[in-house]
Tab-separated table of C-alpha atoms and ligand atoms in Angstrom:
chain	number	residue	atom	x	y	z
A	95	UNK	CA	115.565	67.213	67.125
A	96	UNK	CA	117.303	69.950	68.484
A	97	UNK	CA	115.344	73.220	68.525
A	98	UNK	CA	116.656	76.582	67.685
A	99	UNK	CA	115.984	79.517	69.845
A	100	UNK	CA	116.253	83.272	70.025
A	101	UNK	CA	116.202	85.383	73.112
A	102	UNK	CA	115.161	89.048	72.651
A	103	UNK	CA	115.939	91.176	75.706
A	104	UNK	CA	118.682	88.201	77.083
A	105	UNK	CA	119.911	89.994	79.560
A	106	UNK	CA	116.607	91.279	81.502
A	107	UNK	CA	114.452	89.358	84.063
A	108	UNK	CA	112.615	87.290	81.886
A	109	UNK	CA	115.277	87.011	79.470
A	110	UNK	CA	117.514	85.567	82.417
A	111	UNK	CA	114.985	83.196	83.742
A	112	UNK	CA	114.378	82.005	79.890
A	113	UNK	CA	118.260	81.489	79.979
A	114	UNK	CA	118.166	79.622	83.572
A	115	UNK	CA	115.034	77.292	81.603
A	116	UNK	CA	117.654	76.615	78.393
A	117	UNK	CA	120.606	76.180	80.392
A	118	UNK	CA	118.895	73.069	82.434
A	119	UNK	CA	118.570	71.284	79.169
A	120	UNK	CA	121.040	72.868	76.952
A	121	UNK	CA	121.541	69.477	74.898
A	122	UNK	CA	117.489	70.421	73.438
A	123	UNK	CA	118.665	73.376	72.194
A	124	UNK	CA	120.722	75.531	69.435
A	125	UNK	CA	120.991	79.113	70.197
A	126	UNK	CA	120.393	81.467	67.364
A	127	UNK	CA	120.494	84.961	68.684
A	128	UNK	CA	120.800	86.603	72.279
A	129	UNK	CA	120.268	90.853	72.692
A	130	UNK	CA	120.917	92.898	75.612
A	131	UNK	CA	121.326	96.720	75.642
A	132	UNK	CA	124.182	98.173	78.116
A	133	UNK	CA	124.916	94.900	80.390
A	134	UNK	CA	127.635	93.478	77.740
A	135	UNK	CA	129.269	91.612	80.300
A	136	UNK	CA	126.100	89.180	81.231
A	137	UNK	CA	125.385	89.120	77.148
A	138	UNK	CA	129.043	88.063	76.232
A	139	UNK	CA	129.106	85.821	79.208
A	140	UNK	CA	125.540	84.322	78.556
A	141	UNK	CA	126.247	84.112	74.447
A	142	UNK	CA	129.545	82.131	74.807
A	143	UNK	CA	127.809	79.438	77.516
A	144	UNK	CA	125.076	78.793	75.083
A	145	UNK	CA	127.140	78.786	72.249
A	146	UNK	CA	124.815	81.479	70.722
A	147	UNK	CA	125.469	82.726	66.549
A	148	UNK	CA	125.452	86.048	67.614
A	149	UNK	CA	124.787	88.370	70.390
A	150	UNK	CA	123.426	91.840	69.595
A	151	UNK	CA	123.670	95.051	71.987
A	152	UNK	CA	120.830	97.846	71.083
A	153	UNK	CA	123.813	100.303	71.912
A	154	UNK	CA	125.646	100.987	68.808
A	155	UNK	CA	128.289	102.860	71.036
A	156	UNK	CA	129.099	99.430	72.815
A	157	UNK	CA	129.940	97.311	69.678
A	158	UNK	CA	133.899	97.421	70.845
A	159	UNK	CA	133.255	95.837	73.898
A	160	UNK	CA	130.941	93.760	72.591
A	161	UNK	CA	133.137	92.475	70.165
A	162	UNK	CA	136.090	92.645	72.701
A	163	UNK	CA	134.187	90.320	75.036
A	164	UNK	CA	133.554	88.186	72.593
A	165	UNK	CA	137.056	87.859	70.768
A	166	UNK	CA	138.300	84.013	70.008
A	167	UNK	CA	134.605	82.680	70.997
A	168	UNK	CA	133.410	82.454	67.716
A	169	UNK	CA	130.265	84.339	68.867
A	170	UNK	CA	129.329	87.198	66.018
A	171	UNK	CA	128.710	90.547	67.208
A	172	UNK	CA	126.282	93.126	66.417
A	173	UNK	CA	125.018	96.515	67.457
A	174	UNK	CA	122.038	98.834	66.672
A	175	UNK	CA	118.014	98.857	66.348
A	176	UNK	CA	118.058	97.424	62.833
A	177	UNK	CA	120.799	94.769	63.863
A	178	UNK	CA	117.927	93.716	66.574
A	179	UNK	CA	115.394	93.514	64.093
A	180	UNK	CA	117.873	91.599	61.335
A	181	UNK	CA	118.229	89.036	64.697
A	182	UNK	CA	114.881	88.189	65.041
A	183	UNK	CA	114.100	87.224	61.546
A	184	UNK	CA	117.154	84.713	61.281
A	185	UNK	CA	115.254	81.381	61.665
A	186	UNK	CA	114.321	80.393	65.040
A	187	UNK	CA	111.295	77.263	66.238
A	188	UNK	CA	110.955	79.424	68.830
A	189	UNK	CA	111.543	83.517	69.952
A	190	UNK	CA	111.006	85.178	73.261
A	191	UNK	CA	109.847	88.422	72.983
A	192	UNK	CA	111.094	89.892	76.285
A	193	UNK	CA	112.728	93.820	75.584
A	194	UNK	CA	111.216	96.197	78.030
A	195	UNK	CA	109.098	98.697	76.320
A	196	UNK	CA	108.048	99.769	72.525
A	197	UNK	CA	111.294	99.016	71.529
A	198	UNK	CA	109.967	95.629	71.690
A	199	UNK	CA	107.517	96.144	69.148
A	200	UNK	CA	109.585	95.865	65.868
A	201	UNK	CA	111.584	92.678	66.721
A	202	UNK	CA	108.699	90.960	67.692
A	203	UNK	CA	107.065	92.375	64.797
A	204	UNK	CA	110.147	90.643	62.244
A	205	UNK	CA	110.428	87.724	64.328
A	206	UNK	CA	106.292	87.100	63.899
A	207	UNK	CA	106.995	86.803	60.254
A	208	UNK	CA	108.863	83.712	61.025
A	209	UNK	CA	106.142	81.118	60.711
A	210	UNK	CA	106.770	79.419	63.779
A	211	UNK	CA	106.376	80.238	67.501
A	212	UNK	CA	106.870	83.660	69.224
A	213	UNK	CA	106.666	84.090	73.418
A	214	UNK	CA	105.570	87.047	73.925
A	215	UNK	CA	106.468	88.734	77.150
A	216	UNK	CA	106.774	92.082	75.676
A	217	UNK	CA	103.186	93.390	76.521
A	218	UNK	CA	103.944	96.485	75.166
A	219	UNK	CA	103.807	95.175	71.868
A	220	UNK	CA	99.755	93.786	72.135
A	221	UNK	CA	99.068	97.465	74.146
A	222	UNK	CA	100.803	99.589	71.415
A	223	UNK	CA	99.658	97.421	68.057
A	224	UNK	CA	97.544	94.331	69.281
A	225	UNK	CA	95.042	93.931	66.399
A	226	UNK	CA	98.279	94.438	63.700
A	227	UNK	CA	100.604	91.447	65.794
A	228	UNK	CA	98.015	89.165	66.056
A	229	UNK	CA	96.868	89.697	62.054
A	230	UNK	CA	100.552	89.142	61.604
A	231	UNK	CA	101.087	86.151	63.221
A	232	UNK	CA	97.441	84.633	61.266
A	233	UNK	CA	98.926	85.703	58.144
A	234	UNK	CA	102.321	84.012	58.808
A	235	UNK	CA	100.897	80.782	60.274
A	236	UNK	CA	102.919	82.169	63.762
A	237	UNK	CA	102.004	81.186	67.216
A	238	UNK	CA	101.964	83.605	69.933
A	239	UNK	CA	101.872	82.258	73.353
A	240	UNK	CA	101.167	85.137	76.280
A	241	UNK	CA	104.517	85.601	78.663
A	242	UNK	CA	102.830	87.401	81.252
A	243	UNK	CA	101.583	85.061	84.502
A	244	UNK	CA	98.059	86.524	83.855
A	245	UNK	CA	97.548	85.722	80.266
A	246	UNK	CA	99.374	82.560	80.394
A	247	UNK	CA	96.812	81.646	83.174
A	248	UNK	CA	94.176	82.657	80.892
A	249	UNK	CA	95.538	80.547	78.266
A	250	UNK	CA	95.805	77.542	80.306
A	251	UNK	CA	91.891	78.303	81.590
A	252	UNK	CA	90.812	78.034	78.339
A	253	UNK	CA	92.250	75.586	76.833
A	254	UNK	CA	89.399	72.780	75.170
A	255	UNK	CA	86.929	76.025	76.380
A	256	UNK	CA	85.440	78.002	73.567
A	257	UNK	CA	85.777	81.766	73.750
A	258	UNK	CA	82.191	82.404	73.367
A	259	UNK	CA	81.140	80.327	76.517
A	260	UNK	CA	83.245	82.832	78.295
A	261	UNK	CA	81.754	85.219	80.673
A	262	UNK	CA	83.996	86.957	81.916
A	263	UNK	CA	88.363	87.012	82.877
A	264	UNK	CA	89.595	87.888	86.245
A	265	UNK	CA	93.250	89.095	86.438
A	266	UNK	CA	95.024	89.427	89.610
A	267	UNK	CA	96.857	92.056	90.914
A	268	UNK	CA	99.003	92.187	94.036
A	269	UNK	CA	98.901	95.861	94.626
A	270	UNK	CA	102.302	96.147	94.207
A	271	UNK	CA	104.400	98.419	96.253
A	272	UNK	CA	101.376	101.079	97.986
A	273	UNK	CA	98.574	98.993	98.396
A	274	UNK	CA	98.457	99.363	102.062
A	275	UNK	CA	99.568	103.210	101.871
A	276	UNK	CA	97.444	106.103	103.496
A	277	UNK	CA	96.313	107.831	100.036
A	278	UNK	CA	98.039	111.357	100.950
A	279	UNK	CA	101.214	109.638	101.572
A	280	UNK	CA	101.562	108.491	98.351
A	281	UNK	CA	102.766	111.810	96.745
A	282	UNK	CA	105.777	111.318	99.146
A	283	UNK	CA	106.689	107.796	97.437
A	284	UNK	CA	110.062	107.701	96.514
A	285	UNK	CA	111.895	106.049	93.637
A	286	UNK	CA	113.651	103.095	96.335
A	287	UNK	CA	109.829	102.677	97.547
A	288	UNK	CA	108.393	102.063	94.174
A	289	UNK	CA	111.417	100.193	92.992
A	290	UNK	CA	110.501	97.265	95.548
A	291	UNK	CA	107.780	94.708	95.375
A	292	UNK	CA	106.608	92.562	97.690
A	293	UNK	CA	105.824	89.442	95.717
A	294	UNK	CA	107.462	89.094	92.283
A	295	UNK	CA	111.222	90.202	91.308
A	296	UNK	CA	110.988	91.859	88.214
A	297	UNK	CA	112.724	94.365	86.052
A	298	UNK	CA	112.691	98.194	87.775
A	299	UNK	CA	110.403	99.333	84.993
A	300	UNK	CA	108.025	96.918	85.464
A	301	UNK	CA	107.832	96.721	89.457
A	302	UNK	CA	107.290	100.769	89.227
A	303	UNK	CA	104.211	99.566	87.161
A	304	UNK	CA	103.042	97.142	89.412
A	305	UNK	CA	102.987	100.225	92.437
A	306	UNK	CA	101.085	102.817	90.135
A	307	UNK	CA	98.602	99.648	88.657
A	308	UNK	CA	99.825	100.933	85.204
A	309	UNK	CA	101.364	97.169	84.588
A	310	UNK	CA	97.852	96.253	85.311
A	311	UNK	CA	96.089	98.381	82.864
A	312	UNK	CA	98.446	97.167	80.445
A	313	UNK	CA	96.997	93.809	81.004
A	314	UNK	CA	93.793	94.476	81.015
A	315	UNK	CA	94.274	96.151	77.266
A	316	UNK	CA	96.916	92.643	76.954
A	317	UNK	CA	93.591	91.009	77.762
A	318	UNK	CA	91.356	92.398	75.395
A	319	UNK	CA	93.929	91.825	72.288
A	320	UNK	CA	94.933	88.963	72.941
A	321	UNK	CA	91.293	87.527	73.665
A	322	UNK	CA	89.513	89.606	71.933
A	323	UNK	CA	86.897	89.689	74.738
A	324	UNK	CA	84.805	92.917	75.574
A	325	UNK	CA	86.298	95.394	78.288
A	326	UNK	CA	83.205	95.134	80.159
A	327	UNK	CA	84.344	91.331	80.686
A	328	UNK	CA	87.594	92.295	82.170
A	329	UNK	CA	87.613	92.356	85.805
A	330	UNK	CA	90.841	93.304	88.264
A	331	UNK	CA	90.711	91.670	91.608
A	332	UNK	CA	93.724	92.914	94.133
A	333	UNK	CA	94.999	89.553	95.660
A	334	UNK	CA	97.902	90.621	97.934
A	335	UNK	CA	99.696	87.132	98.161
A	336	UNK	CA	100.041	86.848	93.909
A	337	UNK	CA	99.383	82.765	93.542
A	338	UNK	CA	95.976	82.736	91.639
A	339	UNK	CA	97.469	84.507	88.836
A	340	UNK	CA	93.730	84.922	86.999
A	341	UNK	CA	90.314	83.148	86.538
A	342	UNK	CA	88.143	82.643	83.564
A	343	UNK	CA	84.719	82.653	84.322
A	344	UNK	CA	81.872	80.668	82.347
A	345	UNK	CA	78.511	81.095	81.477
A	346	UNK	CA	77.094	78.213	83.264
A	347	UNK	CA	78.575	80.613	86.356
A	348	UNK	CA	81.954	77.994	86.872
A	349	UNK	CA	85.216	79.794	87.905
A	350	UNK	CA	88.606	78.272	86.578
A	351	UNK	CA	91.795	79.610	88.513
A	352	UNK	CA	95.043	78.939	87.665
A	353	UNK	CA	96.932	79.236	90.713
A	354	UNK	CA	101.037	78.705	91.523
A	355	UNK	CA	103.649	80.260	93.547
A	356	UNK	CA	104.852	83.800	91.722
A	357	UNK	CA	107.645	82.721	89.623
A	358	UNK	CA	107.800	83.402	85.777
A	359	UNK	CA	109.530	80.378	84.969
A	360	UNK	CA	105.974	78.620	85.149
A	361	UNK	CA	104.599	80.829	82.451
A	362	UNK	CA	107.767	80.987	80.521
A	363	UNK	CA	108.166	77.357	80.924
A	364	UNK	CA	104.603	77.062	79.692
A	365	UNK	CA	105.093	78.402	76.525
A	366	UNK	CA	108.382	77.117	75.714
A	367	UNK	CA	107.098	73.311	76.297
A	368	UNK	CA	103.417	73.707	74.149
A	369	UNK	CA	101.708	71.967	73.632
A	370	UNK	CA	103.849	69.627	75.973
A	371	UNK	CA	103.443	69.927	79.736
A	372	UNK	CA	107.118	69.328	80.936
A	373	UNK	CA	108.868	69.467	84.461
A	374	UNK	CA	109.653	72.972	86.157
A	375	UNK	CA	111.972	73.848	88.651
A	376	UNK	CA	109.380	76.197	90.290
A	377	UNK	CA	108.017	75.537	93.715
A	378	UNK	CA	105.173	73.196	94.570
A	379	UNK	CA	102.283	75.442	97.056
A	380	UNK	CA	101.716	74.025	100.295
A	381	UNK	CA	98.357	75.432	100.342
A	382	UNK	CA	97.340	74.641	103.674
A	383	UNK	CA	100.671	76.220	105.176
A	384	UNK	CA	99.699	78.845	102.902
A	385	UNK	CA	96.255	78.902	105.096
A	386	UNK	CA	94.114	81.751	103.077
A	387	UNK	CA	94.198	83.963	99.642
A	388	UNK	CA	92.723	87.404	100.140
A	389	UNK	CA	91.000	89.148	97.445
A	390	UNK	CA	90.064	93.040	97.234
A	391	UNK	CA	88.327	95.525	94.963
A	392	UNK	CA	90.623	97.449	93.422
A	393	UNK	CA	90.592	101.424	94.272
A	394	UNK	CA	90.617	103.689	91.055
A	395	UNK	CA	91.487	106.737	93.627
A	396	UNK	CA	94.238	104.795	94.330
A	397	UNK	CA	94.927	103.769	91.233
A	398	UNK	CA	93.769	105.844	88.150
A	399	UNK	CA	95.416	103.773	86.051
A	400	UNK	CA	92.609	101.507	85.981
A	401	UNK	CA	90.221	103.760	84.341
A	402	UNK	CA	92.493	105.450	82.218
A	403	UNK	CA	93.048	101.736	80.688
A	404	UNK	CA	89.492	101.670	80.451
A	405	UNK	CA	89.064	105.290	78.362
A	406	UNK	CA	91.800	103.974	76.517
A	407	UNK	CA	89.893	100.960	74.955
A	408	UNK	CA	86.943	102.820	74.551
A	409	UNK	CA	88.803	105.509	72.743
A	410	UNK	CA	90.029	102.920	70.177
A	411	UNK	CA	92.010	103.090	67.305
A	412	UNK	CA	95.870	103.893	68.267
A	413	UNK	CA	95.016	105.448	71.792
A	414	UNK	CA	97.112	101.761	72.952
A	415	UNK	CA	100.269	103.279	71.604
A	416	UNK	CA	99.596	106.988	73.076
A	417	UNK	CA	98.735	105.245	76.531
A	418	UNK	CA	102.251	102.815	76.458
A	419	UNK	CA	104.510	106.282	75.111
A	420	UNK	CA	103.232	108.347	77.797
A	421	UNK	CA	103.679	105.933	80.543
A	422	UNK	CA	106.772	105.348	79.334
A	423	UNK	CA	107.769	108.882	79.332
A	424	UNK	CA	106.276	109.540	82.679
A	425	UNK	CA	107.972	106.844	84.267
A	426	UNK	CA	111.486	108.349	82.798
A	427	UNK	CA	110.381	111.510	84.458
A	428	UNK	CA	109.840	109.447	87.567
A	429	UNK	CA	113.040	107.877	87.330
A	430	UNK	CA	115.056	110.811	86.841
A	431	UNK	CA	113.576	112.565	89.779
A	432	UNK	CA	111.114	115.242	87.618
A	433	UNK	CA	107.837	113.826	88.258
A	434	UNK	CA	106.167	112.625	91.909
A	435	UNK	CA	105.017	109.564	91.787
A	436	UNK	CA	101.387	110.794	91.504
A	437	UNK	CA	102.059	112.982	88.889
A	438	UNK	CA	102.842	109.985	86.214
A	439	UNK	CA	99.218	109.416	86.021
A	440	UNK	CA	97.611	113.043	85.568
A	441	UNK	CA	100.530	112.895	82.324
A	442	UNK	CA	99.327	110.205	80.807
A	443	UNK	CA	96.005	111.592	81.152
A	444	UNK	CA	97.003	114.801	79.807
A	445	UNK	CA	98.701	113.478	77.212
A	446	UNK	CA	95.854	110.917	75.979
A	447	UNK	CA	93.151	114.190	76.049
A	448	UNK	CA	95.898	116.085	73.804
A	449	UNK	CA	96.533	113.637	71.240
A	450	UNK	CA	92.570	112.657	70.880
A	451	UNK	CA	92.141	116.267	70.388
A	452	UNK	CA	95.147	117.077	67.881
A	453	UNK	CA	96.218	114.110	66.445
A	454	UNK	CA	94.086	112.233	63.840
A	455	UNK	CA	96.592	109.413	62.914
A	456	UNK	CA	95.752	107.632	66.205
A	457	UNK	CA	92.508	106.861	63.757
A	458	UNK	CA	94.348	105.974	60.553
A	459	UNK	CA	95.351	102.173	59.586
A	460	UNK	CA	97.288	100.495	61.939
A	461	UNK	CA	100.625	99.766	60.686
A	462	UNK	CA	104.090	99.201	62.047
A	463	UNK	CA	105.475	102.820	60.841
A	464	UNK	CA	101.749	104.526	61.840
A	465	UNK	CA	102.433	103.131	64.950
A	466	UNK	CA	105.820	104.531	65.328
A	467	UNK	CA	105.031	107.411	64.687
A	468	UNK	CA	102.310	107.852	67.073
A	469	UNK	CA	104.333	106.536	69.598
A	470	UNK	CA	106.851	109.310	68.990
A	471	UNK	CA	104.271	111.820	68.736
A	472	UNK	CA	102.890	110.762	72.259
A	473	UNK	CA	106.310	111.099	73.682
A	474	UNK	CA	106.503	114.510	72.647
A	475	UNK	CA	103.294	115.046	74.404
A	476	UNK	CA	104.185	113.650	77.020
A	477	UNK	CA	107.430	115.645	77.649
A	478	UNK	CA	105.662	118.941	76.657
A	479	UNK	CA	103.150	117.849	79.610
A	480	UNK	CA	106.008	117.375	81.882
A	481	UNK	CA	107.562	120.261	81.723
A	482	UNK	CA	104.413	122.273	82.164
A	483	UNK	CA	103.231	119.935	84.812
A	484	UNK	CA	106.560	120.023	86.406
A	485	UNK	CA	107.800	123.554	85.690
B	741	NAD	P1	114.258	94.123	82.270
B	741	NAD	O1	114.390	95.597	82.401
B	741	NAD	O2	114.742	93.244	83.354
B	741	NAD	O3	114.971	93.655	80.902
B	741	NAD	C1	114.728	94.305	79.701
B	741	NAD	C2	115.556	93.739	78.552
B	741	NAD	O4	115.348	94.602	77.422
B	741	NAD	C3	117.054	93.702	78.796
B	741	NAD	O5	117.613	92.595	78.138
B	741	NAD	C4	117.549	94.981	78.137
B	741	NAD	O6	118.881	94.891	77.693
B	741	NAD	C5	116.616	95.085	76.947
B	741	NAD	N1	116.439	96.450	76.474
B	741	NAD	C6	116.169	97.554	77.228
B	741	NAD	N2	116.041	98.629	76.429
B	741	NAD	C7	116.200	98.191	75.155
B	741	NAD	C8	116.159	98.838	73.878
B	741	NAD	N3	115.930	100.156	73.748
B	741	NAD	N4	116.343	98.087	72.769
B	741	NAD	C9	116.586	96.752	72.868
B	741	NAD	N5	116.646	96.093	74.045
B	741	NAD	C10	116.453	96.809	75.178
B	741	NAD	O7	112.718	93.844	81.949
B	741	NAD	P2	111.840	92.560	82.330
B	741	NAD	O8	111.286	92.740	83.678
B	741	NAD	O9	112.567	91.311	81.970
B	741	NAD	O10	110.613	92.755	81.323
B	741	NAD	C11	110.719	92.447	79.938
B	741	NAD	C12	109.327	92.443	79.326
B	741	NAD	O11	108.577	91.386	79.914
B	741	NAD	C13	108.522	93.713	79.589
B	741	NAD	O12	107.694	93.967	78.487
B	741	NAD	C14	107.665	93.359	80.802
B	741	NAD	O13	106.475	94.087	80.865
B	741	NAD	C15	107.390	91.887	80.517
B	741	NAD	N6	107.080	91.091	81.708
B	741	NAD	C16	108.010	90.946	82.691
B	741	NAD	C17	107.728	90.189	83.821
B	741	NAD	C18	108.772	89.955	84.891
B	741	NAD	O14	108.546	89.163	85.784
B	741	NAD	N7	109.910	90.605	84.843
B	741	NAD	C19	106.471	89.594	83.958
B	741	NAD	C20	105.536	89.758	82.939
B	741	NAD	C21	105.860	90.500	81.807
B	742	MG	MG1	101.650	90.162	84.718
């Protein structure tokens, strides 16, 4: 039987290599819905291929051309946050979850309610409102499969393992851009510099993340939801060549390591084939050309990151969402040139002091709007901290 799948954030780096994964075996599949934001071209082009029911721009300003690249295909067309959202929830066996950001967060949320299976690469989503996605998905009889090489590792680890004979999880991190960086350069680091890494090639966002460790403290709060170990199990290990992507480790002191060559179409492919293990097009290791793996403490001078992830789960309650809205504002401010590269850190700081002190509806219920609206609050914080930071 044919299944039908959805692709949320189409047009991205995960989105594309979930495409490239479809494409191979296109006669498995009907195409429900494909979104993009301001590439229409790649969304058009991609929509029409697959034979998609409708593609969906988050840009309500680019609905002409959508439409316009579209006309005669018999592809619908579709614009706007809520048209996302309406996407989502049209009936799908299976939905990647792969926007860039919190605006991932309310798709994935609609799409959860589905009843069947949801890929989740959007890790914003389990930072911002873990505890509420994963009730969701219980409620709704949903499975949510981790998209990120880390947590799919995990996954695979413990498969037939029981969660309490866990010890502790291990999650690799390559150090991204500045690992190897004299510590007073790194004020000098310039957008080109973070905007490169040496491993994995990955949205912009996302490979600035991987330089300041904030992708990494992400995952280590992606960890704890999606586990639901303690943070004190957590453990990040810097392993410069990215090919053991984690390890689980046991009480009876045994270390499981999923290890393969840094290419999401593994963990992608992973999730899209469960409970199946099927054939990938990704590259079989030649470990002893490879030679050696190198491991590392990670250096919280280096990175603060790390410990503000940590604060952040001890904190509790919505802190996840303040954390994601600040970095996400900081890294705007990096992006557009008002912020060093340093200075994204000591904002999200600022900001998650601020809001702990002033804002008690980071303690309220979690729910979808609370949410929302903490993550706009934190935004404003964060832009107030800017421009005092900055100015
Ligand atoms: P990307 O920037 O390459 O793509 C982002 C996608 O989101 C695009 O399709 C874009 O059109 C869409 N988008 C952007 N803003 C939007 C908005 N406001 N509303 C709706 N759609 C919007 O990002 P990516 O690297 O593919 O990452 C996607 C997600 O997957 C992120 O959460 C990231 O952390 C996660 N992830 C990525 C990788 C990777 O290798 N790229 C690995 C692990 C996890
Ligand atoms: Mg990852």
């Amino acid at each position: 039987m044919r299944r039908k799948v959805t692709i949320l954030g189409a047009t991205g780096s995960i989105g594309q290599n979930t495409i490239d994964l479809i494409r191979r075996n296109l006669d498995a599949y009907d195409v429900v819905a494909l979104t993009g934001a301001s590439n229409i071209a790649q969304l058009a082009r991609d929509a029409i291929d697959l034979k998609a029911d409708i593609a969906v721009t988050a840009h309500d300003n680019l609905l002409d051309d959508l439409r316009d690249a579209l006309a005669g295909s018999g592809v619908q067309a579709a614009a706007g946050s809520a048209a996302i959202d309406e996407a989502a929830a049209r009936p799908a066996d299976w939905i990647m979850s792969a926007i860039v950001g919190a605006a991932g967060l309310s798709p994935g949320y609609a799409a959860l309610k589905q009843g069947t299976t949801l890929a989740l690469a959007n890790k914003e989503s389990l930072v911002c409102a873990g505890q509420l996605m994963l009730d969701t998905a219980a409620q709704h009889g949903t499975r949510m499969l981790p998209v990120d090489s880390e947590h799919s590792a995990i996954f695979q680890a413990l498969i037939g393992e029981e969660i309490s004979a866990v010890e502790r999880i291990i999650i690799t991190a390559s150090g991204g851009a500045f690992r190897d960086w004299p510590l007073e350069k790194l004020e000098t680091a310039t957008l080109a510099q973070a905007s490169s890494h040496p491993n994995w090639d990955m949205g912009q966002r996302i490979t600035i993340d991987s330089a300041s460790m904030f992708n990494k403290a992400m995952e280590v709060i992606e960890t704890r939801e999606y586990f639901k170990v303690r943070p004190d199990q957590i453990e990040v290990l810097v392993h410069p060549q990215s090919m053991i992507h984690a390890l689980v480790g046991f009480v009876d002191g045994a270390l499981m390591a999923h290890v393969g060559p840094p290419d999401m179409r593994h963990a992608i492919g992973f999730a899209l084939h469960h409970p199946a293990r099927a054939a990938l097009p990704v590259e079989r290791l030649d470990l002893a050309a490879i030679g050696s793996f190198e491991f590392r403490a990670p250096d919280e001078v280096r990175w603060p990151a790390l410990r503000l992830a940590r604060e952040t789960m001890a904190a509790g309650g919505m802190n996840g969402a303040v954390l994601n809205a600040a970095k996400e504002t900081a890294l705007d401010g990096f992006i557009a040139g008002a912020l060093k590269f340093t200075q994204m850190s000591q904002i999200v700081e600022d900001t998650l002091s601020q809001m702990q002190r002033d804002c008690s509806l980071i303690r309220d219920t979690m729910s979808l709007d609370n949410v929302t609206q903490v993550d706009h609050l934190a935004r404003e914080a964060a832009k107030a901290a800017i421009t005092k930071r900055a100015g």
